[in-house]
Tab-separated table of C-alpha atoms in Angstrom:
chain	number	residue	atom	x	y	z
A	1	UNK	CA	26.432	-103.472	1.590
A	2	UNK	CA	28.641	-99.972	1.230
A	3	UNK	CA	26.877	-98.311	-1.427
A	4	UNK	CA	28.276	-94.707	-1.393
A	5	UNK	CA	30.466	-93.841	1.881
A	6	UNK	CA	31.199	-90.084	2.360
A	7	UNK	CA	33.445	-88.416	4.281
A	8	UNK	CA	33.850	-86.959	7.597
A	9	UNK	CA	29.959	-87.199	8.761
A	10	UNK	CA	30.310	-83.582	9.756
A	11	UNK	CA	33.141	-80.726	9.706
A	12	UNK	CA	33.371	-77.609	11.433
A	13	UNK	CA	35.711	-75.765	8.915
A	14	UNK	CA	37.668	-71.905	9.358
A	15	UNK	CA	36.870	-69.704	6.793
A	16	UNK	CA	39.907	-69.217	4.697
A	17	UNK	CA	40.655	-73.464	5.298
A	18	UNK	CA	40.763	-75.818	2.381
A	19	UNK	CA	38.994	-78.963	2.592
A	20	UNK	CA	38.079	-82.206	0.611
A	21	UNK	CA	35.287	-84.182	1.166
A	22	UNK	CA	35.014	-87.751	0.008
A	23	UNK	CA	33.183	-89.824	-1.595
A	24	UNK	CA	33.912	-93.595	-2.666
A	25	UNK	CA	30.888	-96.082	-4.351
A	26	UNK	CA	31.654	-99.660	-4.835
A	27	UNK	CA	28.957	-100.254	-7.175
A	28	UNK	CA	31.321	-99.551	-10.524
A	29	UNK	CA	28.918	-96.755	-11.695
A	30	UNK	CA	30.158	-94.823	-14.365
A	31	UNK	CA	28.616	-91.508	-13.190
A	32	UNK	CA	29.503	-89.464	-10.499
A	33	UNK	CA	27.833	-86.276	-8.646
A	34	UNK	CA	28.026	-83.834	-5.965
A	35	UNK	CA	24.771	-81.922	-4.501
A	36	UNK	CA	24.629	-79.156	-1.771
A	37	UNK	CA	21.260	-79.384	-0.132
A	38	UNK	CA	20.006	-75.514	1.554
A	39	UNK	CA	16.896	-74.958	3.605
A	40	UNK	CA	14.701	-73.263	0.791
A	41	UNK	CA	16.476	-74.588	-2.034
A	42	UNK	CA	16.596	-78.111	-2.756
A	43	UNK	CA	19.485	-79.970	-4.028
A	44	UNK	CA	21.173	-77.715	-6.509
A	45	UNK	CA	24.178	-80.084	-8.666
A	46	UNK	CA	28.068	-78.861	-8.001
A	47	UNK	CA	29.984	-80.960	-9.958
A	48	UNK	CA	29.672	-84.229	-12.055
A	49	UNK	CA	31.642	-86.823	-13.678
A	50	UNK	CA	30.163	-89.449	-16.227
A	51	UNK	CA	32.863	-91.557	-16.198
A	52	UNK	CA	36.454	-92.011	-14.582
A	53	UNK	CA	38.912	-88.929	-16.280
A	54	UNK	CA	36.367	-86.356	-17.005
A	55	UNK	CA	34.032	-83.720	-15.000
A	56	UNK	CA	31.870	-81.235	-15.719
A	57	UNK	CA	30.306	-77.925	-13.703
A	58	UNK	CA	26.622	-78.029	-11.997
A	59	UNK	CA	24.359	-74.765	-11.028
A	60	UNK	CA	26.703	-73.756	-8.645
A	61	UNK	CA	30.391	-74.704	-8.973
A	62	UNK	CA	32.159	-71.483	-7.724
A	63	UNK	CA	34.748	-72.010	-5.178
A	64	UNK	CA	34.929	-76.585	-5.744
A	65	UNK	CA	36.800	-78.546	-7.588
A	66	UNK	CA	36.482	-82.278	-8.373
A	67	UNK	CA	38.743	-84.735	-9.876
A	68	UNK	CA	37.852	-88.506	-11.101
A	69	UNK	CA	41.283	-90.338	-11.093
A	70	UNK	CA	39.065	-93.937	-10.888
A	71	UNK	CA	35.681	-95.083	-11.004
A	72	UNK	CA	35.351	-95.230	-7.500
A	73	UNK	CA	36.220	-91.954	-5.891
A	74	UNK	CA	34.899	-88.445	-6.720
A	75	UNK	CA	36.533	-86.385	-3.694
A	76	UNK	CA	35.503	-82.320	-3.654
A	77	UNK	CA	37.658	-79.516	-2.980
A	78	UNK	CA	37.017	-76.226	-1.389
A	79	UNK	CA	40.414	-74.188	-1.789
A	80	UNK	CA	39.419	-71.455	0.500
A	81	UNK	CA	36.381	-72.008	2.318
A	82	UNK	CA	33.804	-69.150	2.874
A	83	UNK	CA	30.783	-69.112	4.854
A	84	UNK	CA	28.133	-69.307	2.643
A	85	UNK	CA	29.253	-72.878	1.747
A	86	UNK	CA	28.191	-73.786	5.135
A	87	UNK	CA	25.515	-76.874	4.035
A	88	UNK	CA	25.157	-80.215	3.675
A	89	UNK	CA	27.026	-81.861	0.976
A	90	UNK	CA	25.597	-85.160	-1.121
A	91	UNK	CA	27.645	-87.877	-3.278
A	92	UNK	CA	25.846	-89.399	-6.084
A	93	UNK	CA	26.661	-92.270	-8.433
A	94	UNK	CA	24.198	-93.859	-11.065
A	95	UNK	CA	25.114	-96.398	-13.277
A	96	UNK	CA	25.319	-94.343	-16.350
A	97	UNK	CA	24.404	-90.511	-17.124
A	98	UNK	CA	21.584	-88.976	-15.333
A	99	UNK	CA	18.333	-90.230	-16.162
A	100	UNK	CA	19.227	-93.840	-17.409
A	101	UNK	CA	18.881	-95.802	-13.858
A	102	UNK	CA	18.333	-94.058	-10.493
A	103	UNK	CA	20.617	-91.923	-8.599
A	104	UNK	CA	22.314	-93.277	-5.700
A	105	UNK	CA	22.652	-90.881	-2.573
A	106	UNK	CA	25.459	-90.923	0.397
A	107	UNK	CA	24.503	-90.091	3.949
A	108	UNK	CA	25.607	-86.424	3.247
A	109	UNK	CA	28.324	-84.920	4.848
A	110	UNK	CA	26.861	-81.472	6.726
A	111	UNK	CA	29.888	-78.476	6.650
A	112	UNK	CA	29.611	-75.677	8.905
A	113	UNK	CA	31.978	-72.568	7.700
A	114	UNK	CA	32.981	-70.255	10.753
B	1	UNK	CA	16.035	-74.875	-18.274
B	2	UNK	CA	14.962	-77.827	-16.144
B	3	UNK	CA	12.794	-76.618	-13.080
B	4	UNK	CA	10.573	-78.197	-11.011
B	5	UNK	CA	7.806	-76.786	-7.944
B	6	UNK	CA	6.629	-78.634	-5.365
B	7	UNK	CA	4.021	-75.617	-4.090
B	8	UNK	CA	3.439	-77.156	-1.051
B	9	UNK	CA	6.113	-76.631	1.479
B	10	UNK	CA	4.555	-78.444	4.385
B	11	UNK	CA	2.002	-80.932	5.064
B	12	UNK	CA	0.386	-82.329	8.404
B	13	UNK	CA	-1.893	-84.940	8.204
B	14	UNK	CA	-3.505	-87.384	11.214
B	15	UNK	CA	-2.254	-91.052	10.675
B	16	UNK	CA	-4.231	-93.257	8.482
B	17	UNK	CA	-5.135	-90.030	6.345
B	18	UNK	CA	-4.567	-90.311	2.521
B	19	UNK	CA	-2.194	-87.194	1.370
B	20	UNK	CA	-1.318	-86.361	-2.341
B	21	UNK	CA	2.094	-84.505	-2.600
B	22	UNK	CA	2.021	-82.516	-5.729
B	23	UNK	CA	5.020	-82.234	-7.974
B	24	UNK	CA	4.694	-79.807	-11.147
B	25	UNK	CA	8.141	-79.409	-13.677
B	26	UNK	CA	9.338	-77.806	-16.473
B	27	UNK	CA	11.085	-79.138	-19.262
B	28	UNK	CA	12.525	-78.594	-23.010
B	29	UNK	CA	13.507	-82.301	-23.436
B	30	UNK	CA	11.094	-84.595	-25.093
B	31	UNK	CA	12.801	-87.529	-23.433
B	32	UNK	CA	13.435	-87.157	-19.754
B	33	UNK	CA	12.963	-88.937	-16.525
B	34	UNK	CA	11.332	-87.940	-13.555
B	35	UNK	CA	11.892	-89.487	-10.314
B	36	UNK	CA	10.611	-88.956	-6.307
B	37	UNK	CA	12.876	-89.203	-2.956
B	38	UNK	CA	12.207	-89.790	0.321
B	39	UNK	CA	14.155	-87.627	3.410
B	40	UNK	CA	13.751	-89.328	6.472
B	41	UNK	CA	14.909	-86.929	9.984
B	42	UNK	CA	17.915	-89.107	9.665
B	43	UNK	CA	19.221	-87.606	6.489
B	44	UNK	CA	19.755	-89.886	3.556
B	45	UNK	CA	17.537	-89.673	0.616
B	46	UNK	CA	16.188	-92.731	-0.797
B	47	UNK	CA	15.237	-93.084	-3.816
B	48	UNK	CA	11.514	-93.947	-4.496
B	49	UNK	CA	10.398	-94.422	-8.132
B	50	UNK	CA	11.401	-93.175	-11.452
B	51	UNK	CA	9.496	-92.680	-14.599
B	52	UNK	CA	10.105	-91.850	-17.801
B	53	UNK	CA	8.155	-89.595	-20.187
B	54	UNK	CA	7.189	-92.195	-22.232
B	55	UNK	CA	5.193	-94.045	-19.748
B	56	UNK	CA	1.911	-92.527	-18.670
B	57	UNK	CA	0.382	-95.378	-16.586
B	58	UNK	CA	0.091	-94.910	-13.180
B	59	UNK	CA	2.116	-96.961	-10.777
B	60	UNK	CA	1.268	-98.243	-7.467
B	61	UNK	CA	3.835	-99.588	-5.285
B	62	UNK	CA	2.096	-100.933	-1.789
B	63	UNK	CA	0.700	-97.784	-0.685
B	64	UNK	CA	2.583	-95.210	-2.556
B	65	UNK	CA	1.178	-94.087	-6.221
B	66	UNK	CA	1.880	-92.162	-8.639
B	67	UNK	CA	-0.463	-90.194	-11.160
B	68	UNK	CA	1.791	-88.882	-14.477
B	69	UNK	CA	-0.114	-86.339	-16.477
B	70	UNK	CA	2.514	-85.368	-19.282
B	71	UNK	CA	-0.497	-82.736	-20.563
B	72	UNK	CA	-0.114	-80.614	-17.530
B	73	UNK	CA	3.421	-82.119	-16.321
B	74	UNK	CA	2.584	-82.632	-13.177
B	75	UNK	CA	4.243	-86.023	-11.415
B	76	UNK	CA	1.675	-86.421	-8.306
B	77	UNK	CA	3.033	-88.400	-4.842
B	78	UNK	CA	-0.191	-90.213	-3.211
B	79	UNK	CA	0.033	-91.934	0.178
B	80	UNK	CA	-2.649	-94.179	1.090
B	81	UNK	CA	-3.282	-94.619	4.721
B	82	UNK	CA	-0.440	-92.721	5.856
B	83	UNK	CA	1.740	-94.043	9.014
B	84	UNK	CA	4.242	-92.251	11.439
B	85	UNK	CA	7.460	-93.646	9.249
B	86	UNK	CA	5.926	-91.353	6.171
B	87	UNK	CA	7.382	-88.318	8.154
B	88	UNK	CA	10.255	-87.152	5.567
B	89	UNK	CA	10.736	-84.450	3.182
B	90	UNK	CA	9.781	-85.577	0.190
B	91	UNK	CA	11.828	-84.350	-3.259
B	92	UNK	CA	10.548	-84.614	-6.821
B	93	UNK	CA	13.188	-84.318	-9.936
B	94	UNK	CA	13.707	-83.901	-13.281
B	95	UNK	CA	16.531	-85.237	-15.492
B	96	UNK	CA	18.937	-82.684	-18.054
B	97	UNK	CA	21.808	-81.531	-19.173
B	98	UNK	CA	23.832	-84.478	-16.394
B	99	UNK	CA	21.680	-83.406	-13.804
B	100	UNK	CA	18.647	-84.214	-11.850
B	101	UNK	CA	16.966	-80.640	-11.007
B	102	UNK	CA	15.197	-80.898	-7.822
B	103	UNK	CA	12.366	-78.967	-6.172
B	104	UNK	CA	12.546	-77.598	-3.212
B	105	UNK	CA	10.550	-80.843	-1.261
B	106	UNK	CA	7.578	-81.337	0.452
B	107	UNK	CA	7.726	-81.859	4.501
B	108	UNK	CA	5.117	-84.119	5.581
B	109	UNK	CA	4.594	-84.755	8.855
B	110	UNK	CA	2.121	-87.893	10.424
B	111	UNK	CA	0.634	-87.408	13.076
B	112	UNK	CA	-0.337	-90.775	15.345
C-alpha cells in the first residue's frame, strides 16, 4: 500500500537553488495539495489542484509553483530558493475537493535553505 | 476567513489519565467539515475523524471521542485512559475555499 510517496525525505538546498519536490498518489484522487508545516503555525495550504490540468494558490504561494499534467503527480517548484522556506513540506490528495472525504497526508519532505 | 485555535499548546498528562484537547474555529460557511489529525514524533499525520456540520452527535471511536457543539463551535478531542502511543501533536481543521485551515496543534505528551 503506496498511498502518497514524496520526494527526497529531506534536502539541504543553497539559497538562490531551484528545486522540485514530488509528490505521486496512486489512489486516483481528483484533488491535489501542498502544505508547509512551521513551529508556531500549523499547516498553512501552498498550492492545490482539484483535478488533473488545473491549480489554484493557498495562504502562502509566493516563490512555488505547481503543475498537474496527470492525476497522479503534483510536483512543487521553488525557482530560487530563500531561507525562510526552510520547513517541512506535505502532499495531500482527497478524493474530491476539500471537505467531501478526508485528506490524505505524505510523510513530508523537511527542506532546509542555507 | 476560515480560522481555527487550539489554545492549548501543550499538554502533559500521567498515563491512564483522561485529557480533553480543545479545538475552537471560525467559519462563514453554513456547510463545512471539520476534521482532527494525529502527529506522531515520526512525522506523518494521520487522519483521525471528520465531521460535518450537519451532524451534532457525538462520536466515540474506542477511546477517542468527540463532543461537537455547533452553538459555541467548538470540536472537542477526548482521550480516555490515555497510553504512551497518544504522544503526538494533535491538529484540528476546518474546510473552505479548497482548503483545510489548520490550528496550530496541541502537543500532548503521556507520561508512563
Amino acid at each position: 500500500i503506496a498511498g502518497i510517496t514524496q520526494a527526497p525525505t529531506s534536502q539541504i538546498l543553497a539559497a538562490g537553488r531551484r528545486m522540485t519536490l514530488r509528490c505521486t498518489q496512486d489512489m486516483r484522487h481528483n484533488a491535489m495539495y501542498w502544505y508547509r508545516q512551521d513551529l508556531g503555525l500549523g499547516l498553512r495550504l501552498i498550492h492545490y489542484s482539484n483535478t488533473a490540468g488545473t491549480t489554484g494558490k493557498g495562504e502562502v504561494p509566493d516563490g512555488y509553483s505547481v503543475s498537474r499534467a496527470n492525476t497522479d503527480d503534483f510536483p512543487l517548484t521553488l525557482a530560487s530558493a530563500v531561507p525562510s522556506q526552510t520547513s517541512v513540506y506535505f502532499c495531500a490528495s482527497s478524493r474530491t475537493g476539500t471537505g467531501l472525504t478526508e485528506a490524505f497526508f505524505g510523510q513530508g519532505t523537511r527542506l532546509t535553505v542555507v | 476567513a476560515q480560522k481555527v485555535t487550539q489554545a492549548q499548546t501543550e499538554i502533559s498528562v500521567v498515563e491512564k489519565e483522561d485529557v480533553t484537547l480543545d479545538c475552537v474555529y471560525e467559519t462563514r460557511d453554513t456547510t463545512y467539515y471539520l476534521f482532527w489529525y494525529k502527529q506522531p514524533p515520526s512525522g506523518e499525520l494521520v487522519f483521525l475523524i471528520r465531521r460535518n456540520s450537519f451532524d451534532e452527535q457525538n462520536e466515540i471511536s474506542g477511546r477517542y471521542s468527540w463532543n461537537f457543539q455547533k452553538s459555541t463551535s467548538s470540536f472537542n478531542f477526548t482521550i480516555t485512559a490515555s497510553q504512551v502511543v497518544d504522544s503526538a501533536v494533535y491538529f484540528c481543521a476546518v474546510t473552505g475555499a479548497n482548503n483545510l485551515f489548520f490550528g496550530t496543534g496541541t502537543r500532548l505528551t503521556v507520561i508512563p
